[in-house]
């Protein structure tokens, strides 16, 4: 598994944010049973940077906490049967499946951890995990979809002992 982490020069977290990102991404891949070696990009952004990306990509001129950019289309969330049938899924240099990219706002991690009354570590892990589920095709546009995502998030974070 390859996790490329960029940005975050001013990210002063009270935990090893690189290790935690890799651990969360690995836990999501394992729990979902993704059958290939995978590649994920993580960009740690400022409020201004994520607002600019949000405007460019989604037409929303405001900052957000996390953005997900999946590289694979799934027939159903978590259905990996079609992966590999499209030639563009694999990085020719590494042989790994390119799952996609995550853009995480460092400022929002800190702000939301305070707002929700839990640690920055928990908020950071939650947002990466939430984004990983998007990279596997899950969404939360309906109540049923949201319930599935929330259950998966809770289960994985509980397994990792990253609690509120």
PDB file of C-alpha atoms in Angstrom:
ATOM      1  CA  UNK A   1       0.000   0.000   0.000  1.00  0.00           C
ATOM      2  CA  UNK A   2       1.237   3.453  -0.870  1.00  0.00           C
ATOM      3  CA  UNK A   3      -0.039   6.546   0.933  1.00  0.00           C
ATOM      4  CA  UNK A   4       1.372   9.808  -0.372  1.00  0.00           C
ATOM      5  CA  UNK A   5       0.939  12.661   2.110  1.00  0.00           C
ATOM      6  CA  UNK A   6       1.541  16.224   0.980  1.00  0.00           C
ATOM      7  CA  UNK A   7       1.068  19.649   2.538  1.00  0.00           C
ATOM      8  CA  UNK A   8       0.411  20.325   6.172  1.00  0.00           C
ATOM      9  CA  UNK A   9       3.655  22.191   6.802  1.00  0.00           C
ATOM     10  CA  UNK A  10       2.043  24.054   9.679  1.00  0.00           C
ATOM     11  CA  UNK A  11       0.105  21.036  10.965  1.00  0.00           C
ATOM     12  CA  UNK A  12       1.115  20.763  14.601  1.00  0.00           C
ATOM     13  CA  UNK A  13      -0.833  17.760  15.801  1.00  0.00           C
ATOM     14  CA  UNK A  14      -0.265  16.139  19.216  1.00  0.00           C
ATOM     15  CA  UNK A  15       0.065  12.734  17.463  1.00  0.00           C
ATOM     16  CA  UNK A  16       1.965  11.230  14.550  1.00  0.00           C
ATOM     17  CA  UNK A  17      -0.408  12.325  11.786  1.00  0.00           C
ATOM     18  CA  UNK A  18       1.455  10.435   9.058  1.00  0.00           C
ATOM     19  CA  UNK A  19       1.300   7.128  10.901  1.00  0.00           C
ATOM     20  CA  UNK A  20      -2.335   7.626  11.881  1.00  0.00           C
ATOM     21  CA  UNK A  21      -3.345   8.416   8.284  1.00  0.00           C
ATOM     22  CA  UNK A  22      -1.674   5.232   7.050  1.00  0.00           C
ATOM     23  CA  UNK A  23      -3.206   3.175   9.866  1.00  0.00           C
ATOM     24  CA  UNK A  24      -6.729   4.456   9.139  1.00  0.00           C
ATOM     25  CA  UNK A  25      -6.378   3.932   5.393  1.00  0.00           C
ATOM     26  CA  UNK A  26      -5.053   0.407   5.975  1.00  0.00           C
ATOM     27  CA  UNK A  27      -7.891  -0.394   8.426  1.00  0.00           C
ATOM     28  CA  UNK A  28     -10.489   0.779   5.880  1.00  0.00           C
ATOM     29  CA  UNK A  29      -8.913  -1.302   3.118  1.00  0.00           C
ATOM     30  CA  UNK A  30      -8.783  -4.382   5.347  1.00  0.00           C
ATOM     31  CA  UNK A  31     -12.324  -3.990   6.710  1.00  0.00           C
ATOM     32  CA  UNK A  32     -13.775  -3.534   3.231  1.00  0.00           C
ATOM     33  CA  UNK A  33     -11.790  -6.514   1.938  1.00  0.00           C
ATOM     34  CA  UNK A  34     -10.272  -4.579  -0.944  1.00  0.00           C
ATOM     35  CA  UNK A  35      -8.502  -7.360  -2.875  1.00  0.00           C
ATOM     36  CA  UNK A  36      -5.616  -5.371  -4.374  1.00  0.00           C
ATOM     37  CA  UNK A  37      -2.640  -3.370  -3.243  1.00  0.00           C
ATOM     38  CA  UNK A  38      -3.788   0.237  -3.197  1.00  0.00           C
ATOM     39  CA  UNK A  39      -2.531   3.763  -3.626  1.00  0.00           C
ATOM     40  CA  UNK A  40      -4.115   6.782  -1.894  1.00  0.00           C
ATOM     41  CA  UNK A  41      -3.116  10.449  -1.971  1.00  0.00           C
ATOM     42  CA  UNK A  42      -3.690  12.695   1.051  1.00  0.00           C
ATOM     43  CA  UNK A  43      -3.308  16.467   0.847  1.00  0.00           C
ATOM     44  CA  UNK A  44      -3.351  18.378   4.134  1.00  0.00           C
ATOM     45  CA  UNK A  45      -4.750  21.789   3.267  1.00  0.00           C
ATOM     46  CA  UNK A  46      -5.395  25.152   4.882  1.00  0.00           C
ATOM     47  CA  UNK A  47      -8.851  26.779   4.962  1.00  0.00           C
ATOM     48  CA  UNK A  48      -7.980  28.894   1.932  1.00  0.00           C
ATOM     49  CA  UNK A  49      -6.614  25.962  -0.048  1.00  0.00           C
ATOM     50  CA  UNK A  50      -9.606  23.703   0.545  1.00  0.00           C
ATOM     51  CA  UNK A  51     -12.004  26.560  -0.196  1.00  0.00           C
ATOM     52  CA  UNK A  52     -10.294  27.092  -3.547  1.00  0.00           C
ATOM     53  CA  UNK A  53     -10.452  23.367  -4.382  1.00  0.00           C
ATOM     54  CA  UNK A  54     -14.097  23.210  -3.259  1.00  0.00           C
ATOM     55  CA  UNK A  55     -14.928  26.122  -5.560  1.00  0.00           C
ATOM     56  CA  UNK A  56     -13.049  24.617  -8.525  1.00  0.00           C
ATOM     57  CA  UNK A  57     -14.396  21.091  -8.130  1.00  0.00           C
ATOM     58  CA  UNK A  58     -17.872  21.542  -6.657  1.00  0.00           C
ATOM     59  CA  UNK A  59     -18.779  25.185  -7.346  1.00  0.00           C
ATOM     60  CA  UNK A  60     -19.044  25.884  -3.592  1.00  0.00           C
ATOM     61  CA  UNK A  61     -17.151  28.993  -2.496  1.00  0.00           C
ATOM     62  CA  UNK A  62     -16.624  27.960   1.114  1.00  0.00           C
ATOM     63  CA  UNK A  63     -14.191  25.832   3.066  1.00  0.00           C
ATOM     64  CA  UNK A  64     -15.114  22.281   4.008  1.00  0.00           C
ATOM     65  CA  UNK A  65     -13.540  19.671   6.252  1.00  0.00           C
ATOM     66  CA  UNK A  66     -12.678  16.972   3.706  1.00  0.00           C
ATOM     67  CA  UNK A  67     -13.020  16.298  -0.010  1.00  0.00           C
ATOM     68  CA  UNK A  68     -12.842  12.911  -1.692  1.00  0.00           C
ATOM     69  CA  UNK A  69     -11.814  12.285  -5.288  1.00  0.00           C
ATOM     70  CA  UNK A  70     -12.411   8.618  -6.166  1.00  0.00           C
ATOM     71  CA  UNK A  71     -10.616   7.184  -9.177  1.00  0.00           C
ATOM     72  CA  UNK A  72     -12.922   4.171  -9.540  1.00  0.00           C
ATOM     73  CA  UNK A  73     -16.599   3.901 -10.392  1.00  0.00           C
ATOM     74  CA  UNK A  74     -18.388   1.100  -8.535  1.00  0.00           C
ATOM     75  CA  UNK A  75     -21.624  -0.560  -9.592  1.00  0.00           C
ATOM     76  CA  UNK A  76     -22.464  -0.781  -5.898  1.00  0.00           C
ATOM     77  CA  UNK A  77     -20.537   0.670  -2.942  1.00  0.00           C
ATOM     78  CA  UNK A  78     -17.855  -1.757  -1.830  1.00  0.00           C
ATOM     79  CA  UNK A  79     -18.342  -4.003  -4.897  1.00  0.00           C
ATOM     80  CA  UNK A  80     -14.839  -4.528  -6.204  1.00  0.00           C
ATOM     81  CA  UNK A  81     -15.746  -7.044  -8.922  1.00  0.00           C
ATOM     82  CA  UNK A  82     -15.248  -4.471 -11.687  1.00  0.00           C
ATOM     83  CA  UNK A  83     -11.870  -3.255 -10.441  1.00  0.00           C
ATOM     84  CA  UNK A  84      -9.115  -4.344 -12.745  1.00  0.00           C
ATOM     85  CA  UNK A  85     -11.382  -4.753 -15.731  1.00  0.00           C
ATOM     86  CA  UNK A  86     -10.688  -1.154 -16.674  1.00  0.00           C
ATOM     87  CA  UNK A  87      -7.094  -0.635 -17.737  1.00  0.00           C
ATOM     88  CA  UNK A  88      -6.829   2.745 -16.028  1.00  0.00           C
ATOM     89  CA  UNK A  89      -7.291   1.462 -12.473  1.00  0.00           C
ATOM     90  CA  UNK A  90      -3.697   0.378 -11.960  1.00  0.00           C
ATOM     91  CA  UNK A  91      -0.594   2.513 -11.664  1.00  0.00           C
ATOM     92  CA  UNK A  92       1.736   1.022 -14.292  1.00  0.00           C
ATOM     93  CA  UNK A  93       4.790   1.877 -12.176  1.00  0.00           C
ATOM     94  CA  UNK A  94       3.667   0.220  -8.939  1.00  0.00           C
ATOM     95  CA  UNK A  95       0.956  -2.217 -10.010  1.00  0.00           C
ATOM     96  CA  UNK A  96      -1.264  -0.765  -7.270  1.00  0.00           C
ATOM     97  CA  UNK A  97      -4.881   0.263  -7.762  1.00  0.00           C
ATOM     98  CA  UNK A  98      -5.260   4.033  -7.612  1.00  0.00           C
ATOM     99  CA  UNK A  99      -8.193   4.483  -5.228  1.00  0.00           C
ATOM    100  CA  UNK A 100      -8.158   8.279  -5.313  1.00  0.00           C
ATOM    101  CA  UNK A 101      -7.256  11.373  -3.369  1.00  0.00           C
ATOM    102  CA  UNK A 102      -8.338  12.914  -0.086  1.00  0.00           C
ATOM    103  CA  UNK A 103      -8.027  16.623   0.716  1.00  0.00           C
ATOM    104  CA  UNK A 104      -8.246  17.261   4.454  1.00  0.00           C
ATOM    105  CA  UNK A 105      -8.453  20.709   6.031  1.00  0.00           C
ATOM    106  CA  UNK A 106      -6.123  20.887   9.051  1.00  0.00           C
ATOM    107  CA  UNK A 107      -7.901  23.961  10.419  1.00  0.00           C
ATOM    108  CA  UNK A 108     -11.267  22.173  10.288  1.00  0.00           C
ATOM    109  CA  UNK A 109      -9.838  19.144  12.112  1.00  0.00           C
ATOM    110  CA  UNK A 110      -8.808  21.390  15.002  1.00  0.00           C
ATOM    111  CA  UNK A 111     -12.027  23.440  14.948  1.00  0.00           C
ATOM    112  CA  UNK A 112     -14.370  20.438  14.772  1.00  0.00           C
ATOM    113  CA  UNK A 113     -12.501  18.488  17.458  1.00  0.00           C
ATOM    114  CA  UNK A 114     -13.219  21.365  19.854  1.00  0.00           C
ATOM    115  CA  UNK A 115     -16.785  21.780  18.615  1.00  0.00           C
ATOM    116  CA  UNK A 116     -17.612  18.064  19.022  1.00  0.00           C
ATOM    117  CA  UNK A 117     -15.684  17.684  22.287  1.00  0.00           C
ATOM    118  CA  UNK A 118     -13.237  15.028  21.247  1.00  0.00           C
ATOM    119  CA  UNK A 119      -9.550  14.829  20.369  1.00  0.00           C
ATOM    120  CA  UNK A 120      -7.910  16.112  17.212  1.00  0.00           C
ATOM    121  CA  UNK A 121      -6.682  12.549  16.708  1.00  0.00           C
ATOM    122  CA  UNK A 122     -10.264  11.264  16.624  1.00  0.00           C
ATOM    123  CA  UNK A 123     -11.453  13.982  14.228  1.00  0.00           C
ATOM    124  CA  UNK A 124      -8.471  13.469  11.917  1.00  0.00           C
ATOM    125  CA  UNK A 125      -9.008   9.690  11.847  1.00  0.00           C
ATOM    126  CA  UNK A 126     -12.776  10.069  11.365  1.00  0.00           C
ATOM    127  CA  UNK A 127     -12.440  12.427   8.395  1.00  0.00           C
ATOM    128  CA  UNK A 128      -9.867  10.227   6.654  1.00  0.00           C
ATOM    129  CA  UNK A 129     -12.012   7.142   7.232  1.00  0.00           C
ATOM    130  CA  UNK A 130     -15.129   8.971   6.009  1.00  0.00           C
ATOM    131  CA  UNK A 131     -13.268   9.931   2.852  1.00  0.00           C
ATOM    132  CA  UNK A 132     -11.950   6.387   2.357  1.00  0.00           C
ATOM    133  CA  UNK A 133     -15.518   5.108   2.347  1.00  0.00           C
ATOM    134  CA  UNK A 134     -16.283   7.631  -0.393  1.00  0.00           C
ATOM    135  CA  UNK A 135     -13.293   6.246  -2.315  1.00  0.00           C
ATOM    136  CA  UNK A 136     -14.998   2.825  -2.058  1.00  0.00           C
ATOM    137  CA  UNK A 137     -18.210   4.222  -3.534  1.00  0.00           C
ATOM    138  CA  UNK A 138     -20.232   4.870  -0.376  1.00  0.00           C
ATOM    139  CA  UNK A 139     -22.254   8.051   0.039  1.00  0.00           C
ATOM    140  CA  UNK A 140     -24.647   9.640   2.523  1.00  0.00           C
ATOM    141  CA  UNK A 141     -27.211  11.335   0.322  1.00  0.00           C
ATOM    142  CA  UNK A 142     -30.104   9.316   1.766  1.00  0.00           C
ATOM    143  CA  UNK A 143     -30.855   8.203   5.324  1.00  0.00           C
ATOM    144  CA  UNK A 144     -30.140   4.570   4.419  1.00  0.00           C
ATOM    145  CA  UNK A 145     -26.797   5.446   2.811  1.00  0.00           C
ATOM    146  CA  UNK A 146     -25.845   7.610   5.787  1.00  0.00           C
ATOM    147  CA  UNK A 147     -26.707   4.802   8.211  1.00  0.00           C
ATOM    148  CA  UNK A 148     -24.457   2.379   6.330  1.00  0.00           C
ATOM    149  CA  UNK A 149     -21.532   4.825   6.308  1.00  0.00           C
ATOM    150  CA  UNK A 150     -22.004   5.722   9.966  1.00  0.00           C
ATOM    151  CA  UNK A 151     -22.064   2.066  10.961  1.00  0.00           C
ATOM    152  CA  UNK A 152     -18.875   1.333   9.043  1.00  0.00           C
ATOM    153  CA  UNK A 153     -17.140   4.402  10.479  1.00  0.00           C
ATOM    154  CA  UNK A 154     -18.134   3.492  14.037  1.00  0.00           C
ATOM    155  CA  UNK A 155     -17.037  -0.137  13.628  1.00  0.00           C
ATOM    156  CA  UNK A 156     -13.606   0.676  12.216  1.00  0.00           C
ATOM    157  CA  UNK A 157     -12.859   3.464  14.693  1.00  0.00           C
ATOM    158  CA  UNK A 158     -13.979   1.208  17.565  1.00  0.00           C
ATOM    159  CA  UNK A 159     -11.696  -1.562  16.297  1.00  0.00           C
ATOM    160  CA  UNK A 160      -8.837   0.954  16.227  1.00  0.00           C
ATOM    161  CA  UNK A 161      -9.806   2.159  19.723  1.00  0.00           C
ATOM    162  CA  UNK A 162     -10.200   5.719  18.467  1.00  0.00           C
ATOM    163  CA  UNK A 163     -13.161   6.805  20.539  1.00  0.00           C
ATOM    164  CA  UNK A 164     -15.033  10.040  21.145  1.00  0.00           C
TER     165      UNK A 164
END
